[in-house]
Short mmCIF file of C-alpha atoms in Angstrom, two decimals:
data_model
loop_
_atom_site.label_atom_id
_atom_site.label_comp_id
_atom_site.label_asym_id
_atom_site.label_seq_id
_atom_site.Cartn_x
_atom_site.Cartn_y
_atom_site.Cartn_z
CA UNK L 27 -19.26 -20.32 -11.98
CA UNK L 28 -18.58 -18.36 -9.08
CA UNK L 29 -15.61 -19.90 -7.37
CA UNK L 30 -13.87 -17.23 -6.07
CA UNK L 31 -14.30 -16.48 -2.14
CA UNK L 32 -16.78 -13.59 -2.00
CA UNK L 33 -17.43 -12.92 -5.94
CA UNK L 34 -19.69 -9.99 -6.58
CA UNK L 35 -23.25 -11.60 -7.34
CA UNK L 36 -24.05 -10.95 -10.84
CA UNK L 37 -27.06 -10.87 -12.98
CA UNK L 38 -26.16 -13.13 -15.61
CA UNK L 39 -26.62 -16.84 -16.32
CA UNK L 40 -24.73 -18.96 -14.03
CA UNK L 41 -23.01 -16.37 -11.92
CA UNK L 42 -20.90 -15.09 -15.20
CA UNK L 43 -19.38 -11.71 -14.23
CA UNK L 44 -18.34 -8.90 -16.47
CA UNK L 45 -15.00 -8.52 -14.96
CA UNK L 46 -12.29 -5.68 -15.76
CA UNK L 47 -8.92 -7.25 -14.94
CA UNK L 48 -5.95 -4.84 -13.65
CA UNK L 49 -3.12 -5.85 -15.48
CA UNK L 50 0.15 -4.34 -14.69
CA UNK L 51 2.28 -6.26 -16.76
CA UNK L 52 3.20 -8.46 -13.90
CA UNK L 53 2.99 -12.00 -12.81
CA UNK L 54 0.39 -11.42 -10.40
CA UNK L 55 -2.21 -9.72 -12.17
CA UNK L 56 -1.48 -11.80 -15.62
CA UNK L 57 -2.22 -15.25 -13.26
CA UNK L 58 -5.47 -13.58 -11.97
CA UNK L 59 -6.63 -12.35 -15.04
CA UNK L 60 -6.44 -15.72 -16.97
CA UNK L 61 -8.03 -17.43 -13.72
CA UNK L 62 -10.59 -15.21 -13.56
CA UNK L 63 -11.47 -16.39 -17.54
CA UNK L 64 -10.67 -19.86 -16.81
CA UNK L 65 -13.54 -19.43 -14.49
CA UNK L 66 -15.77 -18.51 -17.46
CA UNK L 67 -16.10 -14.88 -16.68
CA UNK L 68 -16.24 -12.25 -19.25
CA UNK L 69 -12.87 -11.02 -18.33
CA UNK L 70 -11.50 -7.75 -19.94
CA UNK L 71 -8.00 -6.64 -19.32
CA UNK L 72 -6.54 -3.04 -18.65
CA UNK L 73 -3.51 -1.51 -18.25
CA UNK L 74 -3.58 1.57 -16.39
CA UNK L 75 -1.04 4.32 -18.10
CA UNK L 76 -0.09 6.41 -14.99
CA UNK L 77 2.57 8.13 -16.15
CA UNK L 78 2.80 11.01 -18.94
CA UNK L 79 6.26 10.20 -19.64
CA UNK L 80 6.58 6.47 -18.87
CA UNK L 81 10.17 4.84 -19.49
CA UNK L 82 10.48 2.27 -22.15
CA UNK L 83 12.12 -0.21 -20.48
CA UNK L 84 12.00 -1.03 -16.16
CA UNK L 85 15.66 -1.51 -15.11
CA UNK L 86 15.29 -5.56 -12.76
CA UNK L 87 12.99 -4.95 -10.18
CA UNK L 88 12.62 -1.25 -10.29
CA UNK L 89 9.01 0.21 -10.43
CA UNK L 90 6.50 -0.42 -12.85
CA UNK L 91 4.02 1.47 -15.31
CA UNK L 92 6.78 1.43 -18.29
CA UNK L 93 5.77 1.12 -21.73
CA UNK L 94 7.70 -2.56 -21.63
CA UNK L 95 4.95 -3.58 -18.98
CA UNK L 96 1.84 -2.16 -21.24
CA UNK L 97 3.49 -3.86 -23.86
CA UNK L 98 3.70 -7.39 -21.43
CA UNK L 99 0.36 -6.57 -20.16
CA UNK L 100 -0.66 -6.83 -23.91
CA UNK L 101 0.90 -9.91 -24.54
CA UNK L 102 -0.48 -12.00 -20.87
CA UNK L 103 -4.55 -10.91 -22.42
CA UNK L 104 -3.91 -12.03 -26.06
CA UNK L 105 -2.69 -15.16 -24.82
CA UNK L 106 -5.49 -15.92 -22.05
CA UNK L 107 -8.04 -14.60 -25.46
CA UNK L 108 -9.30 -11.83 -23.84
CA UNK L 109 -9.86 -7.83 -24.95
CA UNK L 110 -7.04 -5.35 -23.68
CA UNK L 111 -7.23 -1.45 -23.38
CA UNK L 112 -4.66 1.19 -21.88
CA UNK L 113 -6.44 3.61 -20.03
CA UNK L 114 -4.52 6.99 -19.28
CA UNK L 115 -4.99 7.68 -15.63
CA UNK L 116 -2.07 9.30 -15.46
CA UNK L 117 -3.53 13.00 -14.09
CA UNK L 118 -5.91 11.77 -11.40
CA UNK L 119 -2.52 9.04 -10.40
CA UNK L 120 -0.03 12.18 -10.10
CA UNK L 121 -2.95 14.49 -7.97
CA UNK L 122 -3.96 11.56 -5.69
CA UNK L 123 -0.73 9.72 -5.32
CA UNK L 124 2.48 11.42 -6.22
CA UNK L 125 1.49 15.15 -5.47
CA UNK L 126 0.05 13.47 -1.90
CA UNK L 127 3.37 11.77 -1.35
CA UNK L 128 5.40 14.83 -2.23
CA UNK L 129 3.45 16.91 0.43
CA UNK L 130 3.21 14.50 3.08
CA UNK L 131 7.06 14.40 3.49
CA UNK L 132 6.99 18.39 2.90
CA UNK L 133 4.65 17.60 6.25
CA UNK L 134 7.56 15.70 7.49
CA UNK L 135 5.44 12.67 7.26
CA UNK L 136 6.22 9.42 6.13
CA UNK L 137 3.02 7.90 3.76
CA UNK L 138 2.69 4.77 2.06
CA UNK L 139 1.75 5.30 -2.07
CA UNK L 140 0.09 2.27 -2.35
CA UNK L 141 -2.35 2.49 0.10
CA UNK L 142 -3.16 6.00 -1.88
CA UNK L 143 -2.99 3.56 -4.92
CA UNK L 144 -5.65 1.60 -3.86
CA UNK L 145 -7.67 3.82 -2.56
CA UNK L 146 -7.96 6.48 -5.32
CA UNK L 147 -7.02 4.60 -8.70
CA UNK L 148 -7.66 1.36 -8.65
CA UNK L 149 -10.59 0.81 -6.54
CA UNK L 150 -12.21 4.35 -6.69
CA UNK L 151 -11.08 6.24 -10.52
CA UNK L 152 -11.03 2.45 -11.76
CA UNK L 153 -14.02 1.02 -10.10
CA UNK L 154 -15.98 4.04 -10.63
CA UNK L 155 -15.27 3.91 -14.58
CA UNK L 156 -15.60 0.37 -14.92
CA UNK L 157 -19.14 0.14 -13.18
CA UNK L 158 -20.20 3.63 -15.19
CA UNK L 159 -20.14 0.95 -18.27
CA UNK L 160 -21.44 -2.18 -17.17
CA UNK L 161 -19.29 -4.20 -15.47
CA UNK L 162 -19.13 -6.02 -12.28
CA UNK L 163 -16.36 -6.20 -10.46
CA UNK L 164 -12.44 -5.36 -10.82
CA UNK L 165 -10.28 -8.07 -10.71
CA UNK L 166 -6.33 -7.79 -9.42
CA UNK L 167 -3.83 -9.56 -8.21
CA UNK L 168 -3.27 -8.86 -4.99
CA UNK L 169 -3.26 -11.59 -2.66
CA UNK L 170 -6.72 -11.33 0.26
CA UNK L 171 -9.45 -12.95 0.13
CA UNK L 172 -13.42 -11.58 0.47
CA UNK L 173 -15.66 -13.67 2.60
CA UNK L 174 -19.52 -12.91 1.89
CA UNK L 175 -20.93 -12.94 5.64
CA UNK L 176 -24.41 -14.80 6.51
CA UNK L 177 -26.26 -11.11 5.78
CA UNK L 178 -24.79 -10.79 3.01
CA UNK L 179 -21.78 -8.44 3.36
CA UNK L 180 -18.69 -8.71 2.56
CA UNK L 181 -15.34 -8.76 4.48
CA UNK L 182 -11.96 -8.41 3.83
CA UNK L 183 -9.40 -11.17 5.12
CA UNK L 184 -6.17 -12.17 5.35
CA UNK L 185 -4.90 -14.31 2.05
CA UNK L 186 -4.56 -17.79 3.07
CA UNK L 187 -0.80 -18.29 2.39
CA UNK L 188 0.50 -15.00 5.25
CA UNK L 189 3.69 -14.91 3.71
CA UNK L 190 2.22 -13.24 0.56
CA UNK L 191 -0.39 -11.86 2.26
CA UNK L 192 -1.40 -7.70 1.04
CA UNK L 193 -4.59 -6.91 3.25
CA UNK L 194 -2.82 -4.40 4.83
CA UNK L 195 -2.67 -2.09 1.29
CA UNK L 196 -6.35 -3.41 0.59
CA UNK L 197 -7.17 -2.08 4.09
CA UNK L 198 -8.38 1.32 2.60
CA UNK L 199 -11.66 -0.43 0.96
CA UNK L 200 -15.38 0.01 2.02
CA UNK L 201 -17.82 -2.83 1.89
CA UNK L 202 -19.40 -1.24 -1.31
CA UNK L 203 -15.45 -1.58 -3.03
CA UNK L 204 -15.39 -4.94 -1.40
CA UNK L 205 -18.58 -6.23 -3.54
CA UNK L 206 -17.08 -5.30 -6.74
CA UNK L 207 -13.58 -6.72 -5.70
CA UNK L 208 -12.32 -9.87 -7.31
CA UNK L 209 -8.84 -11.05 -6.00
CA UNK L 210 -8.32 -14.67 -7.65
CA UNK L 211 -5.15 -15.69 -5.71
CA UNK L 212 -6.12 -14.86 -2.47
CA UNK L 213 -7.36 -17.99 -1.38
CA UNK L 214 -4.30 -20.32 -2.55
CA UNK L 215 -1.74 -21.72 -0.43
CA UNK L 216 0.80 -21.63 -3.58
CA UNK L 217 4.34 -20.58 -3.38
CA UNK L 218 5.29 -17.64 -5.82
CA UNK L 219 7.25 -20.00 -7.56
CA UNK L 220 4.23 -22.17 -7.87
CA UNK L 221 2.46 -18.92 -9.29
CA UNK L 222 5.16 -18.55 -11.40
CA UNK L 223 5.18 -22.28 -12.42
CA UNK L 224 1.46 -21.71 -13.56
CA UNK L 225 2.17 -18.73 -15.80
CA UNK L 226 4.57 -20.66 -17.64
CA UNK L 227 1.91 -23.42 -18.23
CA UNK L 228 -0.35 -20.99 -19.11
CA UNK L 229 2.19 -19.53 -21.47
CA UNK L 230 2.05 -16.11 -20.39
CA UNK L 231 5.54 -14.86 -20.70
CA UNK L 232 5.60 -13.07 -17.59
CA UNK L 233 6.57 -15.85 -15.57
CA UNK L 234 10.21 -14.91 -15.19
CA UNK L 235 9.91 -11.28 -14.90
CA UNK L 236 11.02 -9.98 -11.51
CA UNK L 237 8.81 -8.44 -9.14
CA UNK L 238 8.28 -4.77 -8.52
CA UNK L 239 9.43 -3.78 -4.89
CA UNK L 240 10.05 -0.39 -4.70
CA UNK L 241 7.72 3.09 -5.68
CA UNK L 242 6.08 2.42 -8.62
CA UNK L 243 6.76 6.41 -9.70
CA UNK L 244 10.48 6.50 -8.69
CA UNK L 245 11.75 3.65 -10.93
CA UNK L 246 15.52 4.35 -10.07
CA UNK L 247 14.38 4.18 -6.44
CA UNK L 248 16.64 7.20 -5.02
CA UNK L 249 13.54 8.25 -3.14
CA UNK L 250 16.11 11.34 -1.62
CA UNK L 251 16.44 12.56 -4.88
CA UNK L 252 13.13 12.23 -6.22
CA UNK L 253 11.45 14.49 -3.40
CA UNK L 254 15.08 16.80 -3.44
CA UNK L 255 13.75 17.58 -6.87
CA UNK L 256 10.35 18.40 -6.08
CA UNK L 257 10.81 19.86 -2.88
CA UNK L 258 14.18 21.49 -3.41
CA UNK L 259 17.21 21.55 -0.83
CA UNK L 260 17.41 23.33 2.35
CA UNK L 261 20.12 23.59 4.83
CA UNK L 262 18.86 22.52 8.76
CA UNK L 263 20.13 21.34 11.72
CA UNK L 264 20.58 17.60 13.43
CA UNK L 265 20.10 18.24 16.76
CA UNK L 266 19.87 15.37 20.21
CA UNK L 267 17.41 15.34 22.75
CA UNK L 268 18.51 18.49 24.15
CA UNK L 269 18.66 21.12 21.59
CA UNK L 270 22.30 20.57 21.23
CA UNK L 271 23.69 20.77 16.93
CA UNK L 272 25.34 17.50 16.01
CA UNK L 273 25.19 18.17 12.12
CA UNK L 274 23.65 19.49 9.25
CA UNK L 275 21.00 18.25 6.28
CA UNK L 276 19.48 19.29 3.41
CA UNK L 277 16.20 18.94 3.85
CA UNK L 278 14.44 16.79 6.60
CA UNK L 279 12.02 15.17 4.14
CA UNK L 280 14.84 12.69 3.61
CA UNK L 281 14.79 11.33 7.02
CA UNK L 282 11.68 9.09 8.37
CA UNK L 283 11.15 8.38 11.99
CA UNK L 284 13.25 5.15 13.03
CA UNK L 285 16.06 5.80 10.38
CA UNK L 286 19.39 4.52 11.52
CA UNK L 287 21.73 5.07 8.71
CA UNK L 288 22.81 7.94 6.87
CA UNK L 289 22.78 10.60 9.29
CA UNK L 290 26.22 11.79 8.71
CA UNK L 291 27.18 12.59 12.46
CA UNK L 292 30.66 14.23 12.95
CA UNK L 293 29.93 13.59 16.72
CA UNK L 294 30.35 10.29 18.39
CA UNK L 295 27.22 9.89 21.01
CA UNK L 296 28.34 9.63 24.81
CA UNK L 297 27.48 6.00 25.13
CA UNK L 298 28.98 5.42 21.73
CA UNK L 299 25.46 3.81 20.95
CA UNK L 300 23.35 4.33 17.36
CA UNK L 301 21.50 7.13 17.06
CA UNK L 302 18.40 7.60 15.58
CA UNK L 303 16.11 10.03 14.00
CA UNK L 304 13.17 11.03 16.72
CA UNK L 305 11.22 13.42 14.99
CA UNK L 306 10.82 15.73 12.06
CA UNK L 307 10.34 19.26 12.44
CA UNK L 308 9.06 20.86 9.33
CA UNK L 309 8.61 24.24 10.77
CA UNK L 310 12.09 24.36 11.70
CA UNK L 311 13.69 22.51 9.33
CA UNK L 312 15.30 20.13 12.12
CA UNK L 313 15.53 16.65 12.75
CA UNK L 314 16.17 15.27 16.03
CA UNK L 315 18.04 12.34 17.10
CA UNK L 316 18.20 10.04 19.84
CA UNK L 317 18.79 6.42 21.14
CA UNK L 318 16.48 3.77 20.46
CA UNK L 319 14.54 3.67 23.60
CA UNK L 320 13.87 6.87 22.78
CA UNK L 321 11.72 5.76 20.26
CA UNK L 322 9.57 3.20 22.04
CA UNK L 323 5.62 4.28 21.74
CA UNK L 324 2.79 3.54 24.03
CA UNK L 325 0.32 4.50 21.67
CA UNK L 326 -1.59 6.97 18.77
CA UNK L 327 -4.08 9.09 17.12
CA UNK L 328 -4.78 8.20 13.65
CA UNK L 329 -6.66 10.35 11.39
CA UNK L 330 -9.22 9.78 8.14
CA UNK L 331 -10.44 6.03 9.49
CA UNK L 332 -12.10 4.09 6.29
CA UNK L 333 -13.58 0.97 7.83
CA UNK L 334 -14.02 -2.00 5.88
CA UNK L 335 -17.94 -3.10 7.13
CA UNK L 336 -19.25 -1.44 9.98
CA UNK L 337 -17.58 1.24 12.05
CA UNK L 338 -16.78 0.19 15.43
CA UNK L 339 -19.03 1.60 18.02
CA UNK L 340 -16.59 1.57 20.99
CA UNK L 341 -13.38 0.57 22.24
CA UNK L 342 -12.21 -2.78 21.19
CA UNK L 343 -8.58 -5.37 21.36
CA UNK L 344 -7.21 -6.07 18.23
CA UNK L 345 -3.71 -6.65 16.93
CA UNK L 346 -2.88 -4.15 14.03
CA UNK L 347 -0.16 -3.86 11.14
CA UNK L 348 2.23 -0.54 10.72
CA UNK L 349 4.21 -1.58 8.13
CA UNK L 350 2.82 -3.55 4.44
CA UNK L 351 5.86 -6.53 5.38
CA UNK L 352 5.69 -5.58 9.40
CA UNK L 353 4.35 -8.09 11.67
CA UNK L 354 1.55 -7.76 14.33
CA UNK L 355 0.96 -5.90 17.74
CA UNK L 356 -2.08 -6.06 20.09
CA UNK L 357 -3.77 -3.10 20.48
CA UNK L 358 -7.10 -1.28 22.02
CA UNK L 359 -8.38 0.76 19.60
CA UNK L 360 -11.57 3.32 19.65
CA UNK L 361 -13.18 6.16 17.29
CA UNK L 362 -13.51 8.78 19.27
CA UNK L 363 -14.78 12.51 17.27
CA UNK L 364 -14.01 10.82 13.61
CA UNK L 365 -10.82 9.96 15.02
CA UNK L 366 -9.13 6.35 15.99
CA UNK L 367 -7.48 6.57 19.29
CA UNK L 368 -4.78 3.40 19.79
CA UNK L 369 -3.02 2.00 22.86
CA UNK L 370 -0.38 -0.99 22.76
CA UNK L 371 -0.47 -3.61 24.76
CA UNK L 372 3.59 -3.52 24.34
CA UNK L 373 5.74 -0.63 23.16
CA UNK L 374 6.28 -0.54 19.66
CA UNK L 375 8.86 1.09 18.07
CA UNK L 376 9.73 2.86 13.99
CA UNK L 377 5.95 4.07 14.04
CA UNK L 378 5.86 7.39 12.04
CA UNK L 379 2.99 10.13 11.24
CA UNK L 380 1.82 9.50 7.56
CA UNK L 381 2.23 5.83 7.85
CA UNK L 382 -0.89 3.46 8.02
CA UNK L 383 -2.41 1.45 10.70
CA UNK L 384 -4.22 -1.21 10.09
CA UNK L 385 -6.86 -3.53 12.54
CA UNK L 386 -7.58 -6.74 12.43
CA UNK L 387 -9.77 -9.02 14.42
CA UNK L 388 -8.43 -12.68 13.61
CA UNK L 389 -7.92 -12.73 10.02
CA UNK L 390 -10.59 -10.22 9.05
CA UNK L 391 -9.66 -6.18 8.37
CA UNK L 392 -11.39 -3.66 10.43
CA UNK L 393 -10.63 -0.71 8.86
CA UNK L 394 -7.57 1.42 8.33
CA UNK L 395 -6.45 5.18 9.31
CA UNK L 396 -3.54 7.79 8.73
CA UNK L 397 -1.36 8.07 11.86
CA UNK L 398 -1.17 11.46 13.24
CA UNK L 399 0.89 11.29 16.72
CA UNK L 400 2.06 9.23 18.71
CA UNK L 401 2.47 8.82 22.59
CA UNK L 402 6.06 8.20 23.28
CA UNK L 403 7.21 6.23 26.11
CA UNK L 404 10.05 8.49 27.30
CA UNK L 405 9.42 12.42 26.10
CA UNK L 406 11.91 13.84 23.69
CA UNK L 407 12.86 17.28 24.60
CA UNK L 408 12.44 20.34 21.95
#
């Protein structure tokens, strides 16, 4: 019954679960859910409503959480034949995720939403609910895979196809999330047109429907505009390395660290080289541009570590993730005062406070933490 990698154990007859399956109207989730009941679990599906004013209609690939994707969500359970419920999340999703978004930029910070996501809705708000009446584990469609350990713990790991591989957003989970976790495609070496291929057998009509790539909560995905309206504008300075005013902006929460275009120089650097942005200066309002060397990083402190198992008890090499489609770095890495100090083996470049680092040893997740600073390799000046 259980033949899922590191299924929660449950009390009933054969292994059957009572399983509450994430359904966000998408491919993924749809495919997991009816797996997950092909499996013989009692499978319930939910659609989680986090918006109070959701769109009726998601324009290709833009965002998610429309009332066209409750209404697909819908259709994918009453064809697998199982029960289906919205459930309005949408306060706790705007105080956890968008409000912490909104303010991490303000920080001039560059964070990652569905890491929050995960963290807060679907495996803490959603978990939390789901176990409060009686049921075992949450089921989604991401693509990792849980491995039960010879003790009986549970670890997070890599999904076995890497190109579709999502630990790295799953890498905010503790081992207790972990053993009510169900991720039915994790351990499939299937294309996502193979995925796609079994929806349509399964005649969920989903199968076609394009994939959601950008912020679930800014659908027409002008991020700019979206945090100009919550944040308002205001007039500061581009400056180099030196202090010296190359141009103006209107607000440095539209920049991120390692941003190339759109800086709107009027003048030409020396070396006639790209520029790009350095740091963000909240306090001042100014953004500071340089060349890429410039950003080249020996290392970091990274704040709020959640570890998925035991905490590491010294320092240890790993190779970590910065980026949810980024590729992999060796690192040593230590907690040190509820803190995770990090040093590359190489210098890395593009990594940003607010942004997530992630460890691995092998395929396994270590744990995960908010970056803070970062050591550069050559000093910026100001």
């Amino acid at each position: 019954m259980n033949d899922f990698p590191g299924a929660p154990s449950g009390p009933r007859d054969g292994g059957r679960l009572r399983v509450l399956a994430a359904m966000s109207g998408g491919v993924d989730s749809a495919v997991a859910a009816a797996r997950a009941a092909e499996a013989g679990h009692d499978v319930t599906g939910v659609h989680l409503a986090l918006s109070a004013n959701p769109k009726s209609f998601r324009t290709g690939a833009r965002g998610c959480c429309t009332i066209e994707d409750s209404h697909d969500a819908r259709r994918a359970a009453d064809v697998i034949g199982i029960p289906f419920y919205v459930w309005d999340l949408a306060e706790r999703f705007r105080q956890d995720v968008v409000e912490d978004f909104v303010n991490e930029y303000a920080a001039g910070r560059t964070p990652n939403p569905c890491l929050r996501c995960n963290e807060k809705i679907k495996f803490a708000a959603l978990l939390d609910k789901a176990l409060a009446l009686g049921f075992d584990a949450v089921c989604t469609g991401h693509y990792a895979t849980v491995v039960m350990t010879e003790d009986g713990s549970r670890e997070l790991h890599r999904a076995s196809d890497m190109a579709k591989d999502q630990s790295y957003v799953l890498g905010v989970l503790d081992e207790k999330q972990l053993a009510h976790a169900l991720f039915p495609l994790g351990d499939t070496l299937t294309t996502k047109d193979e995925i796609r291929a079994e929806a349509e057998r399964r005649g969920l009509a989903v199968a076609k429907k394009p994939d959601s790539h950008d912020i679930c909560f800014i659908a027409d995905g002008d991020t700019q505009g979206f945090l100009a309206k919550h944040l308002g504008t205001s007039e500061g300075d581009i400056v180099d390395e030196d202090g010296t005013r190359l141009g103006s902006h209107s607000g440095a929460y539209g920049f991120t660290i390692g941003q190339r275009k759109g800086l709107r120089l009027g003048v030409p650097a020396a070396d006639g080289k790209p520029r790009y942005v350095l740091d963000i200066s909240p306090v001042d309002n100014t953004v500071t541009v340089g060349p890429s060397d410039a950003l080249d990083v020996n290392g970091l402190t990274a704040i709020r570590p959640r570890w998925c198992g035991t905490a590491p008890t010294g320092p240890g090499r790993y190779t970590a993730q910065l980026r949810a489609h980024g590729g992999e770095t060796e690192v040593t890495a230590e907690p040190v005062d509820g803190e995770l100090r990090v040093t590359f083996a190489e210098p890395v470049r593009g990594v940003a406070p607010g942004q997530a680092i992630v460890l691995y040893d092998g395929t396994r997740v270590v744990g995960s933490a908010t970056i803070a600073t970062t050591e550069r390799a050559k000093a910026t000046a100001g």
